[in-house]
Coordinates of C-alpha atoms and ligand atoms in Angstrom, one line a residue:
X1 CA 103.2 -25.5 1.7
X2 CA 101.9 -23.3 4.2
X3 CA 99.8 -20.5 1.9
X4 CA 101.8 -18.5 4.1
X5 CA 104.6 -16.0 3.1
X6 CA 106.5 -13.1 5.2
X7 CA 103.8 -13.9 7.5
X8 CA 100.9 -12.9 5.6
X9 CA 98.2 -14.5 4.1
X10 CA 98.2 -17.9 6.1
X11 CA 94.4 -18.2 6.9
X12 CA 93.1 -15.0 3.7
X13 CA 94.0 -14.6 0.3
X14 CA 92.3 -17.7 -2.3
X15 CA 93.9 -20.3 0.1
X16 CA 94.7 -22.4 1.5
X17 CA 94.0 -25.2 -0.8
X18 CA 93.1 -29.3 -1.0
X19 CA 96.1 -31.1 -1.4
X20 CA 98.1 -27.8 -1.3
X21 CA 97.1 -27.5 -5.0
X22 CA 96.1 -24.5 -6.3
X23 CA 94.0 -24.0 -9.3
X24 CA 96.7 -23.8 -12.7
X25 CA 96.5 -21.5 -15.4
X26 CA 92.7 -20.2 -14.1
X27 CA 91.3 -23.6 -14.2
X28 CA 89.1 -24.2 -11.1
X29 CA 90.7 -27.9 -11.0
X30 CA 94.4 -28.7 -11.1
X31 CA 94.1 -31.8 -12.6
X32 CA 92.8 -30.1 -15.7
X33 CA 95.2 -26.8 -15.4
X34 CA 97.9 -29.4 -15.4
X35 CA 97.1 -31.6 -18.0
X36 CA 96.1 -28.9 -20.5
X37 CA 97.6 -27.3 -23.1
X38 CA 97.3 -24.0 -25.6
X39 CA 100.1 -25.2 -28.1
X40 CA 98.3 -26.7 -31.3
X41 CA 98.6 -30.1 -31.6
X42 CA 100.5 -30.2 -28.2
X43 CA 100.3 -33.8 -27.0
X44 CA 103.0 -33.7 -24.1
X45 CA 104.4 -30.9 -22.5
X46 CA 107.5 -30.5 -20.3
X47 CA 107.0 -28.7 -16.9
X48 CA 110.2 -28.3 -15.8
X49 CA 111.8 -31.6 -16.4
X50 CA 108.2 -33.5 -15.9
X51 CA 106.2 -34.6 -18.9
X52 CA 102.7 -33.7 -18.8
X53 CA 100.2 -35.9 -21.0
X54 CA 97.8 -33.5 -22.5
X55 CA 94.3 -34.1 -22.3
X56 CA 92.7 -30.8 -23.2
X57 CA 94.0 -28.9 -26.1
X58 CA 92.6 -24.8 -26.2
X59 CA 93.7 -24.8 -29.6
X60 CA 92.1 -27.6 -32.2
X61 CA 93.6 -30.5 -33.0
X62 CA 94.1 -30.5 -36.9
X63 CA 92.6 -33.3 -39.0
X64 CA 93.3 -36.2 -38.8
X65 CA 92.9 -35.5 -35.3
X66 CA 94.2 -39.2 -33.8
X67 CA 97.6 -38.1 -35.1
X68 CA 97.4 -35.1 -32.7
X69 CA 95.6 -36.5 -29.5
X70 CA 96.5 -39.0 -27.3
X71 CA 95.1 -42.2 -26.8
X72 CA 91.6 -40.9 -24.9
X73 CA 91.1 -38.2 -26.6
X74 CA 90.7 -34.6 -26.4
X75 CA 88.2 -32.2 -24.1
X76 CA 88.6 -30.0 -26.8
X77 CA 85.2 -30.2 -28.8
X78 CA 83.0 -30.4 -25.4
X79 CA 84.4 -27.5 -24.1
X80 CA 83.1 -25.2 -27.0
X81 CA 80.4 -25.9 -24.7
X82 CA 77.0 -25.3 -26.2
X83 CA 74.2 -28.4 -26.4
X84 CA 75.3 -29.5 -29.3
X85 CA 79.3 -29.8 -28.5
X86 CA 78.1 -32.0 -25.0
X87 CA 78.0 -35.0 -27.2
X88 CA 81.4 -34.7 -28.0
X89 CA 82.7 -35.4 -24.7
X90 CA 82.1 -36.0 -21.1
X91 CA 81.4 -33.2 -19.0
X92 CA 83.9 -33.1 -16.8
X93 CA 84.0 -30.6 -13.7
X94 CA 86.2 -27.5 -14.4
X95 CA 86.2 -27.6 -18.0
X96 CA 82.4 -27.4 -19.2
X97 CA 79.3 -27.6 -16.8
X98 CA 76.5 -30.4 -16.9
X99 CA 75.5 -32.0 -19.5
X100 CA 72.3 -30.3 -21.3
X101 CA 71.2 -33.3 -23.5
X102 CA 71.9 -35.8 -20.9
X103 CA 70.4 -35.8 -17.2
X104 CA 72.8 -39.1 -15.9
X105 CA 75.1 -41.6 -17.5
X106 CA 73.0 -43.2 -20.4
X107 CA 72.3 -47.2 -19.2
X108 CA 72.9 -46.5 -16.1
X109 CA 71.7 -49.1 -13.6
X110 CA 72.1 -46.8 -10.2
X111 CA 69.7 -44.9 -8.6
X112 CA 72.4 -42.4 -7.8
X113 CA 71.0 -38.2 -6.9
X114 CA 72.0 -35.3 -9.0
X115 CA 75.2 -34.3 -8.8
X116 CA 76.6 -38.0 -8.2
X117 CA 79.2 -39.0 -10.7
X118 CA 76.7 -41.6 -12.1
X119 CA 74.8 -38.7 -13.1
X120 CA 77.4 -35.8 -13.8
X121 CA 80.8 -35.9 -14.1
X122 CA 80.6 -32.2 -13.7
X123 CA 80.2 -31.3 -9.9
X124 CA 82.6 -30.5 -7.8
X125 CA 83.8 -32.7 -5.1
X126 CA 80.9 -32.9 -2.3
X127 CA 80.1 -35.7 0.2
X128 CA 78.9 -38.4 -1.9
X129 CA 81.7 -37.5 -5.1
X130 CA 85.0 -36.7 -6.6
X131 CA 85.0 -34.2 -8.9
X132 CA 85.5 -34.5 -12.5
X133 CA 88.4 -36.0 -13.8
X134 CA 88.5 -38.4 -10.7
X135 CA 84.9 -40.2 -11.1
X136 CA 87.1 -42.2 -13.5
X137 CA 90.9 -41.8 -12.2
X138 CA 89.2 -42.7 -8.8
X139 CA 93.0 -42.8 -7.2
X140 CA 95.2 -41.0 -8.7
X141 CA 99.3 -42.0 -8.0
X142 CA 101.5 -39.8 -10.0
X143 CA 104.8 -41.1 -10.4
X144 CA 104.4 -44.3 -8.9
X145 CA 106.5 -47.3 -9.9
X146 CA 104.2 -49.1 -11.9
X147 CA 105.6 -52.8 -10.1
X148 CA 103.6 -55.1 -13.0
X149 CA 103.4 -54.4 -16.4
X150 CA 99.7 -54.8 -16.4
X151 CA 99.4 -52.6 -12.8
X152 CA 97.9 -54.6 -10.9
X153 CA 98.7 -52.3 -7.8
X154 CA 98.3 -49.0 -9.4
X155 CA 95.6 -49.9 -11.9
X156 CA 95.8 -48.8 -15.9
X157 CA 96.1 -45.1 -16.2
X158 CA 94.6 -45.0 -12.3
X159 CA 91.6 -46.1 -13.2
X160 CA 89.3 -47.6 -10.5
X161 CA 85.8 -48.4 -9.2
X162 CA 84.9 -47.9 -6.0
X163 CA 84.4 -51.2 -4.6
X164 CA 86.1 -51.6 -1.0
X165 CA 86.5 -55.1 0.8
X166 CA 88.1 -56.1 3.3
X167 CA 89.8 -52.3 3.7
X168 CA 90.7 -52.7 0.4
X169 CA 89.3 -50.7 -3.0
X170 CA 89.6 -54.1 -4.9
X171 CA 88.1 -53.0 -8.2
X172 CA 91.0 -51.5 -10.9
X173 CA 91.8 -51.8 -14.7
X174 CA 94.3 -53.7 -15.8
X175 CA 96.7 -53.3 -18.9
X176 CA 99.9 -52.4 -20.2
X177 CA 100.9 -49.1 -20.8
X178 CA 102.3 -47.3 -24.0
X179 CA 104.8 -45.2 -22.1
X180 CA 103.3 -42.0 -24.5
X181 CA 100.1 -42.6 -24.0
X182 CA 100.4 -43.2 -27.7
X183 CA 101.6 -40.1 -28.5
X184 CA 103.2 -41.9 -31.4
X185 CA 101.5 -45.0 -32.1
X186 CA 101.3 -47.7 -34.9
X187 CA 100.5 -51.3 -35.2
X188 CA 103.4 -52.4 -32.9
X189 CA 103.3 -49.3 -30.5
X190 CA 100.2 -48.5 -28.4
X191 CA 98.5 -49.4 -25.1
X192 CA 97.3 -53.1 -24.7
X193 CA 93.7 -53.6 -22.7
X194 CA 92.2 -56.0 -20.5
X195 CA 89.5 -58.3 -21.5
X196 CA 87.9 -61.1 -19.9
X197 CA 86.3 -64.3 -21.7
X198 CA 84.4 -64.7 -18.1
X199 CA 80.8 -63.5 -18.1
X200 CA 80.1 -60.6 -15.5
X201 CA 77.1 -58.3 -14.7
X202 CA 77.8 -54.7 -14.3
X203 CA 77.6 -53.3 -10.8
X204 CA 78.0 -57.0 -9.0
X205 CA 81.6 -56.4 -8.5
X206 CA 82.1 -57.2 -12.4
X207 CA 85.2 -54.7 -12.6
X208 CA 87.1 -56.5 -9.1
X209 CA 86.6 -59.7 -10.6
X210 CA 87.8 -59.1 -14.2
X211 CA 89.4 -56.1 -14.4
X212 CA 88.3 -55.4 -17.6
X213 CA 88.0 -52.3 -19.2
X214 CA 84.6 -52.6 -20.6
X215 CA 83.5 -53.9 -16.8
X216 CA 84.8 -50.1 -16.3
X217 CA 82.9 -47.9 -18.4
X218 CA 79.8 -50.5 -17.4
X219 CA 80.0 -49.3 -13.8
X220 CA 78.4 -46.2 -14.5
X221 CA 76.6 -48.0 -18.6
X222 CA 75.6 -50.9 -17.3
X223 CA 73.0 -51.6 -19.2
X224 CA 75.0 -51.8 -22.3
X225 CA 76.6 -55.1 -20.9
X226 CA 74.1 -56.3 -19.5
X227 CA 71.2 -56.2 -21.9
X228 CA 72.5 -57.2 -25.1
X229 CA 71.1 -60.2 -25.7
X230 CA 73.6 -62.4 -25.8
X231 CA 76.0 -64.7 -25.3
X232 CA 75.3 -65.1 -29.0
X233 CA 73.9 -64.0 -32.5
X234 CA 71.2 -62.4 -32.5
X235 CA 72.6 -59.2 -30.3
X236 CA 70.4 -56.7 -29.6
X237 CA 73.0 -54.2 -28.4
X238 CA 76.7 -54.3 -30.0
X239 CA 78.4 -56.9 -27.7
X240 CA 81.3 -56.3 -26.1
X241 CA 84.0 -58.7 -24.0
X242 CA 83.3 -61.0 -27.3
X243 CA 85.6 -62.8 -28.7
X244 CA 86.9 -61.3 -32.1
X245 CA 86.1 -64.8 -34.1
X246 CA 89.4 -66.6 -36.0
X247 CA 86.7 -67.4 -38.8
X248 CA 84.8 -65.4 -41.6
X249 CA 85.2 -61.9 -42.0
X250 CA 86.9 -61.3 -38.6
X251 CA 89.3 -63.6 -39.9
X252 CA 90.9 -60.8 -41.7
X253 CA 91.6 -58.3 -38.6
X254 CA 94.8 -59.9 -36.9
X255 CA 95.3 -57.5 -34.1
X256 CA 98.2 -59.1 -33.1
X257 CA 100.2 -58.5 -36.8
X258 CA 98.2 -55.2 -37.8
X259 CA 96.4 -53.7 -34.7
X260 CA 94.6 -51.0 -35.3
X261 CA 94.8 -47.9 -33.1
X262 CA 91.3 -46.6 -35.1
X263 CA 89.9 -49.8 -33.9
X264 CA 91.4 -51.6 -31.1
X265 CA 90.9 -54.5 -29.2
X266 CA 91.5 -55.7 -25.7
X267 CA 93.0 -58.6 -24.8
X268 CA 92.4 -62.0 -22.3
X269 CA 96.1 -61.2 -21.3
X270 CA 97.2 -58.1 -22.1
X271 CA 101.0 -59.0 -21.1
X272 CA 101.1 -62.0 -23.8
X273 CA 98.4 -61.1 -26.6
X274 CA 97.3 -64.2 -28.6
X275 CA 94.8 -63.8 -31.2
X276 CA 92.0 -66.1 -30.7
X277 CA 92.0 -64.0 -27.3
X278 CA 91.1 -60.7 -28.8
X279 CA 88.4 -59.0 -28.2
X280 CA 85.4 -56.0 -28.4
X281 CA 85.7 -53.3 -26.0
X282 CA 84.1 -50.0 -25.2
X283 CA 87.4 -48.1 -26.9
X284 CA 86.8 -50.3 -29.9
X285 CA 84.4 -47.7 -30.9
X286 CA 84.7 -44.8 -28.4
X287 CA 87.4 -42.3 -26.8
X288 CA 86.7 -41.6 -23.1
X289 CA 87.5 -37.8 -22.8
X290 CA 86.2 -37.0 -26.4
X291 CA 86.4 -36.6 -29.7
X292 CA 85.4 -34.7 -33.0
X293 CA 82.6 -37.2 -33.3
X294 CA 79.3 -36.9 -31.7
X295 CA 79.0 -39.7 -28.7
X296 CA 82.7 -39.6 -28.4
X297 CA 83.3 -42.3 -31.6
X298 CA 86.8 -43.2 -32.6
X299 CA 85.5 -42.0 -36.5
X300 CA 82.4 -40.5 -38.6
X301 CA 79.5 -43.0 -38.3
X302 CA 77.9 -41.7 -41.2
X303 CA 80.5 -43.0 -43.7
X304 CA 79.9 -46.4 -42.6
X305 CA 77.8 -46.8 -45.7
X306 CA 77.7 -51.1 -45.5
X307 CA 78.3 -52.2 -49.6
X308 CA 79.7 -48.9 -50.4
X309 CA 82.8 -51.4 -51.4
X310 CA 85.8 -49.4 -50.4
X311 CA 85.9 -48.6 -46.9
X312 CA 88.3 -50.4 -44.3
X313 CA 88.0 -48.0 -41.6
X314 CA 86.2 -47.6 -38.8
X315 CA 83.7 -50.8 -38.3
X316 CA 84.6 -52.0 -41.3
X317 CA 88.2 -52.6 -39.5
X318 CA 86.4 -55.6 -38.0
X319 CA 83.3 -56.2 -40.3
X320 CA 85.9 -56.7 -43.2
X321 CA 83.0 -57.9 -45.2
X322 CA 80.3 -55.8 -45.1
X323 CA 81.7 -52.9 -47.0
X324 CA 81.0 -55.3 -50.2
X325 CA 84.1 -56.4 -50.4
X326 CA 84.0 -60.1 -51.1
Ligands
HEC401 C1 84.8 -41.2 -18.2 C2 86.0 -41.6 -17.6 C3 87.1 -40.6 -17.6 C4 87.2 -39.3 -17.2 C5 86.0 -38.4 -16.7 C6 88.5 -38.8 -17.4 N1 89.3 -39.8 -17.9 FE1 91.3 -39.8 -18.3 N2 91.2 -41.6 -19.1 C7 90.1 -42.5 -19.1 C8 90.4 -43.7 -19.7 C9 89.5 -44.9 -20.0 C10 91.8 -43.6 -20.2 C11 92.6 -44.6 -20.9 C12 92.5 -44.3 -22.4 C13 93.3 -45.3 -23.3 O1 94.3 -45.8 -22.9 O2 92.8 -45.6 -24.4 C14 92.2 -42.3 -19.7 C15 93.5 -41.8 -19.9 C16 94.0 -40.6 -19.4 C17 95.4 -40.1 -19.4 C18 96.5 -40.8 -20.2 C19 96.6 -40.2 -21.6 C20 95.6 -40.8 -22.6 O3 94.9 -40.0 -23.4 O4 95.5 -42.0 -22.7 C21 95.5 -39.0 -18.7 C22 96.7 -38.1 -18.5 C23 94.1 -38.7 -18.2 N3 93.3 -39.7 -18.6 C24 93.8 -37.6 -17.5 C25 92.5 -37.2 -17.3 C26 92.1 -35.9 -16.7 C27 93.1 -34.8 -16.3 C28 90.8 -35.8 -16.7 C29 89.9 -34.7 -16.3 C30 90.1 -33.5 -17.1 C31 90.3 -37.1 -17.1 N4 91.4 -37.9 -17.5 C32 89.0 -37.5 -17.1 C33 88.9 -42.2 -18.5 C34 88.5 -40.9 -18.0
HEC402 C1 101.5 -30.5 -11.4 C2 100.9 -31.1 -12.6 C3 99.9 -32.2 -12.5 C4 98.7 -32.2 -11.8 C5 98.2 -31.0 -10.9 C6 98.0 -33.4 -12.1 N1 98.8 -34.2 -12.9 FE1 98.3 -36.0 -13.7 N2 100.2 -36.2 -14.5 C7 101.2 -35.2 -14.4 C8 102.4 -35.8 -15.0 C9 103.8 -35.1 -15.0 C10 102.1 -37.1 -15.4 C11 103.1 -38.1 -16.1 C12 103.9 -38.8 -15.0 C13 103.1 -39.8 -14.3 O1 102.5 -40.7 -14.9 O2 103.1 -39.8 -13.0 C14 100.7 -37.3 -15.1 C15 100.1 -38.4 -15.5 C16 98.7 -38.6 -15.3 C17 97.9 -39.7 -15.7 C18 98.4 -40.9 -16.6 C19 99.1 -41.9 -15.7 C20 99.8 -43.0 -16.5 O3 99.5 -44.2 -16.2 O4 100.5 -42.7 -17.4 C21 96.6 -39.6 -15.3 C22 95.5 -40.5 -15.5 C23 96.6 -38.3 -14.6 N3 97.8 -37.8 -14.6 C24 95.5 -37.8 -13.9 C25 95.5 -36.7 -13.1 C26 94.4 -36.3 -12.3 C27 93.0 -37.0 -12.2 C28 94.7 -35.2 -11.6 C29 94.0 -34.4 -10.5 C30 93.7 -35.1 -9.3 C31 96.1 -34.9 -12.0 N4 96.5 -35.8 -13.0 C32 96.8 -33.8 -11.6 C33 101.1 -34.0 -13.9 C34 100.0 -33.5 -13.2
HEC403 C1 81.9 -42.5 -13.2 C2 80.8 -42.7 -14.2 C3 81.2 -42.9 -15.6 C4 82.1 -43.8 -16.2 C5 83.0 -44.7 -15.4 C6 82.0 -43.7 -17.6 N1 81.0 -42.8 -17.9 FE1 80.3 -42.3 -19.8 N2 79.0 -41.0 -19.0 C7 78.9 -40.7 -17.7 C8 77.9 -39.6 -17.5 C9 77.4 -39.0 -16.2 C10 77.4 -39.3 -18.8 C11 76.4 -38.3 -19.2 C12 76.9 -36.8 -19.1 C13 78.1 -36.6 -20.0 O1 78.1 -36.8 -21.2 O2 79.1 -36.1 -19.4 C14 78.2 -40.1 -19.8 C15 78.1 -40.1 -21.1 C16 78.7 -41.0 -22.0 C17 78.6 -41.0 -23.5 C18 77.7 -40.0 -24.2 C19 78.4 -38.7 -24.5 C20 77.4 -37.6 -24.7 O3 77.7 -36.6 -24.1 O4 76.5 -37.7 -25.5 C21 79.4 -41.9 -24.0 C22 79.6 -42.3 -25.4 C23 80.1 -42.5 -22.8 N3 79.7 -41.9 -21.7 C24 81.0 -43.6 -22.9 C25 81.8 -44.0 -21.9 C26 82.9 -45.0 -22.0 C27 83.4 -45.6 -23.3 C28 83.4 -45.2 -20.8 C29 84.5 -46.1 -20.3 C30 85.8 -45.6 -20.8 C31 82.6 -44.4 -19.8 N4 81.6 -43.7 -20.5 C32 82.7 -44.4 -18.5 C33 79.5 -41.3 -16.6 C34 80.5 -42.3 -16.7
HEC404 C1 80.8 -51.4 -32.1 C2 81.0 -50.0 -31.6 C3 80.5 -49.7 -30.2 C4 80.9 -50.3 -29.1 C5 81.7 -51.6 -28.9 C6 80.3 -49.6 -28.0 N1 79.6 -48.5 -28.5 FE1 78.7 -47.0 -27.4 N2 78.0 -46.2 -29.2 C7 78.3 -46.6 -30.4 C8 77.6 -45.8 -31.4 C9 77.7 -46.0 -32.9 C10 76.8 -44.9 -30.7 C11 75.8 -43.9 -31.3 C12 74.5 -44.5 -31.7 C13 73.7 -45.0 -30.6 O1 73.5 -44.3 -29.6 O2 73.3 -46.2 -30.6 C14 77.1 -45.2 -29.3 C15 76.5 -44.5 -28.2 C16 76.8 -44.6 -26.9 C17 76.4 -43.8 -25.8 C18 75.4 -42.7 -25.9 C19 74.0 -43.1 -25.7 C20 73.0 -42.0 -25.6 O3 71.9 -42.3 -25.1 O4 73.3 -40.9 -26.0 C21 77.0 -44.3 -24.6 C22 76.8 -43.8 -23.2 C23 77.8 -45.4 -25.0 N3 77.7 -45.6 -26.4 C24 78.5 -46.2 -24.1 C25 79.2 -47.4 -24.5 C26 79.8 -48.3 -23.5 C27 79.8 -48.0 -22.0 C28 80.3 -49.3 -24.2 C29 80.9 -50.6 -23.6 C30 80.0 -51.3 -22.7 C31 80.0 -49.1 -25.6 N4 79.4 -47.9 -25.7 C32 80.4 -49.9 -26.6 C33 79.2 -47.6 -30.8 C34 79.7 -48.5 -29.9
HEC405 C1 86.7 -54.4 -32.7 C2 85.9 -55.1 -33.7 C3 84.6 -54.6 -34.0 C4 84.2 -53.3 -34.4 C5 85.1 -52.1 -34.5 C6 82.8 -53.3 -34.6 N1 82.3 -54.6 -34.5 FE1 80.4 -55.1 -34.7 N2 80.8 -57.0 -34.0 C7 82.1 -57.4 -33.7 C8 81.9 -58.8 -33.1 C9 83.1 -59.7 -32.7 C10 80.6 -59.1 -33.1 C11 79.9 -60.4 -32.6 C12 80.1 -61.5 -33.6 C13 79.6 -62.8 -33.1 O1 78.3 -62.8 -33.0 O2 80.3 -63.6 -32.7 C14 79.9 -57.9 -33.7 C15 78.5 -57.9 -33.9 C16 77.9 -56.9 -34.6 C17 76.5 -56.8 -34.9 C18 75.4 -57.9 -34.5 C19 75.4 -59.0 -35.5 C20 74.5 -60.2 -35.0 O3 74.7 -61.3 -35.5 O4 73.7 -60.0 -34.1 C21 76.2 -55.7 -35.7 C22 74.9 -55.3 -36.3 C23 77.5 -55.0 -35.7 N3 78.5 -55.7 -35.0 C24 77.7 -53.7 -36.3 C25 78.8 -52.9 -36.1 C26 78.9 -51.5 -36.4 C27 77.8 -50.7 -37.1 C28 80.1 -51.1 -36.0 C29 80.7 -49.7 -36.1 C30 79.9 -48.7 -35.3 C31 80.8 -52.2 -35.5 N4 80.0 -53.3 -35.5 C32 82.1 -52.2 -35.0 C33 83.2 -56.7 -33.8 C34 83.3 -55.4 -34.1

């Protein structure tokens, strides 16, 4: 409160500190010291009485690793830091330093300097950025009555952009919120995401006006919306904010009766899902903290052997009818 005990140690010592947090377990940034964990396969801890979502595991998850990481993912792999282990995550500030393969966000349409959380996520906090874990939770409200169920106040898991108008930040992702973060999850359990049938560029307020969590991750990738070729066949990047089509092999993924937490969708309205309003989102394919596949993929791209006849998984969970199965 004060960093002041018995009178000593007010203005000396290591504080006092921003937001009269200091750094937990010897992590430079609370956020992560709070949110981590060095129980295997720990996916929530209790801190006396509050229930911590774990997003960092010092200990590896075991295979299959979704069943022991929640919904985002796990810092885990990109904090064996080394060049090769950077593509297994982002690099987030007080867990692993800059990227070594990657000098700013890949598709990125901003001219923004080094050290800018368009380029790193792994500075600390200076003029121009947060640090780390809040280039994406831009504004963070712990233990807020979430007042919609798709938080349109607080924004999905606090994530915002940083679009202000009118004294407002009007830019935040909508969605409705497993209550453990997918801790346990199946076909009728898990997080719902926002989608948007409404065509949007990224960086022209496309996340204020659609609140879409592909509009999200294209604030800092645009170019991977914006320069796919589309609005139809032939893509020349894998679309997303596409519908999943009712007809051909798409027919045979209903994410409303068998969702698939490998490969999920995101919804027009994620409050009342309806099936010909499905569609492809970033987290179809990726995690956003990391995984145990290189670029952060839900599962191992090089089993996706198209005609290989047996595989449902991964893209095959959509393209039901390129593994060669008729
Ligand atoms: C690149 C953007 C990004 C960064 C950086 C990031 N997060 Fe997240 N985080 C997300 C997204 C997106 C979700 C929602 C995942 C979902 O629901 O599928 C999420 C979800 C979460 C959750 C809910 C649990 C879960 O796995 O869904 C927690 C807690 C969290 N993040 C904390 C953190 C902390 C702590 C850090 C820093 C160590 C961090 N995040 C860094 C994007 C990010
Ligand atoms: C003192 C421990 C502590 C610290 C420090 C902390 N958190 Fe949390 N965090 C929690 C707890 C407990 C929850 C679950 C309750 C809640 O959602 O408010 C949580 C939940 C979250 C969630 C998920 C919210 C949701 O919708 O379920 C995100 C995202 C998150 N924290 C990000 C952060 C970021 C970013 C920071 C640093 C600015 C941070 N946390 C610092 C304890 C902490
Ligand atoms: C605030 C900016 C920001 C946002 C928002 C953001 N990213 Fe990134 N992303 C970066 C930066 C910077 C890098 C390059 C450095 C790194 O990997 O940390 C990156 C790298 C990546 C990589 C390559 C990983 C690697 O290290 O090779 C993937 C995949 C990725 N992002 C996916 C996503 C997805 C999916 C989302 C949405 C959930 C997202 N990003 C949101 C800034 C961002
Ligand atoms: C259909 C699955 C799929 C979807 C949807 C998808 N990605 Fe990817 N992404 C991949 C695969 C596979 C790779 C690795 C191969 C490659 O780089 O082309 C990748 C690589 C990346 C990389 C690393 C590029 C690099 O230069 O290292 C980033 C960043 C990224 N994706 C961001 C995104 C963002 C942002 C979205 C949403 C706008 C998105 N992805 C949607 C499958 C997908
Ligand atoms: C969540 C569902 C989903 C997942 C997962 C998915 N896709 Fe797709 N994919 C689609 C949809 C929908 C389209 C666009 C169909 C259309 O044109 O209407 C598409 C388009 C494509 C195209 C372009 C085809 C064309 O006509 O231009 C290719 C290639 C492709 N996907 C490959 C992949 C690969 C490889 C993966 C795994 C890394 C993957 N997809 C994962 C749903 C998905």
């Amino acid at each position: 409160m004060h960093n002041s005990q018995n009178g000593a140690n007010a203005g000396s010592g290591s504080g006092p500190n921003k937001y009269l947090m200091p750094g937990i377990g010897g992590y430079a940034d609370p956020c992560v010291g709070c949110h981590t964990s060095s129980v295997a396969n720990e996916t929530k801890k209790n801190l006396n009485g509050s229930i911590v979502p774990i997003v960092l595991n010092t200990v590896a998850p075991s295979a299959p690793v979704a069943t022991n990481m929640l919904a985002g993912g796990n810092f885990y792999w990109v904090s064996k830091d080394s060049a090769s282990w950077d593509k297994y995550g982002h690099n987030v500030y007080g867990i692993v330093g800059t990227d070594r393969n990657l000098a700013e966000a890949p598709g990125t349409l901003d001219a923004c300097a080094a050290g800018e959380c368009h380029t790193t996520l792994a500075s600390a906090t200076n003029t121009k950025n947060k640090p780390g874990c809040q280039g994406c939770h831009f504004r963070v409200m712990h233990h807020v009555i979430d007042s919609s169920s798709v938080n349109s106040t607080t924004g999905y898991r606090f994530l915002w952009g940083h679009t202000y108008s009118g004294g407002n930040y009007t830019a935040w992702v909508e969605g409705v919120e497993d209550s453990d973060w997918e801790a346990t999850k199946s076909s009728s359990d898990h997080n719902f995401y926002k989608g948007t049938s409404a065509a949007y560029s990224a960086g022209a307020n496309g996340l204020a006006n659609t609140h879409s969590i592909s509009a999200f991750c294209s604030g800092c990738h645009g170019l991977f919306h914006n320069d796919n070729g589309g609005p139809t066949s032939p893509w020349t990047r894998h679309p997303v904010d596409i519908a999943l089509p009712t007809s051909g092999e798409y027919n045979s993924y209903d994410p409303t009766t068998s969702y698939s937490t490998e490969a999920p969708v995101s919804w027009q309205n994620p409050a009342t899902p309806v099936r010909s309003e499905a569609r492809v989102m970033c987290l179809s394919c990726h995690r956003p903290h990391g995984s145990d596949q290189p670029d952060m993929l839900r599962w191992d791209y090089n089993t996706m052997i198209a005609g290989g006849g047996s595989n449902t998984t991964g893209c095959f969970t959509c393209h039901t009818g390129k593994d060669g199965t008729p």
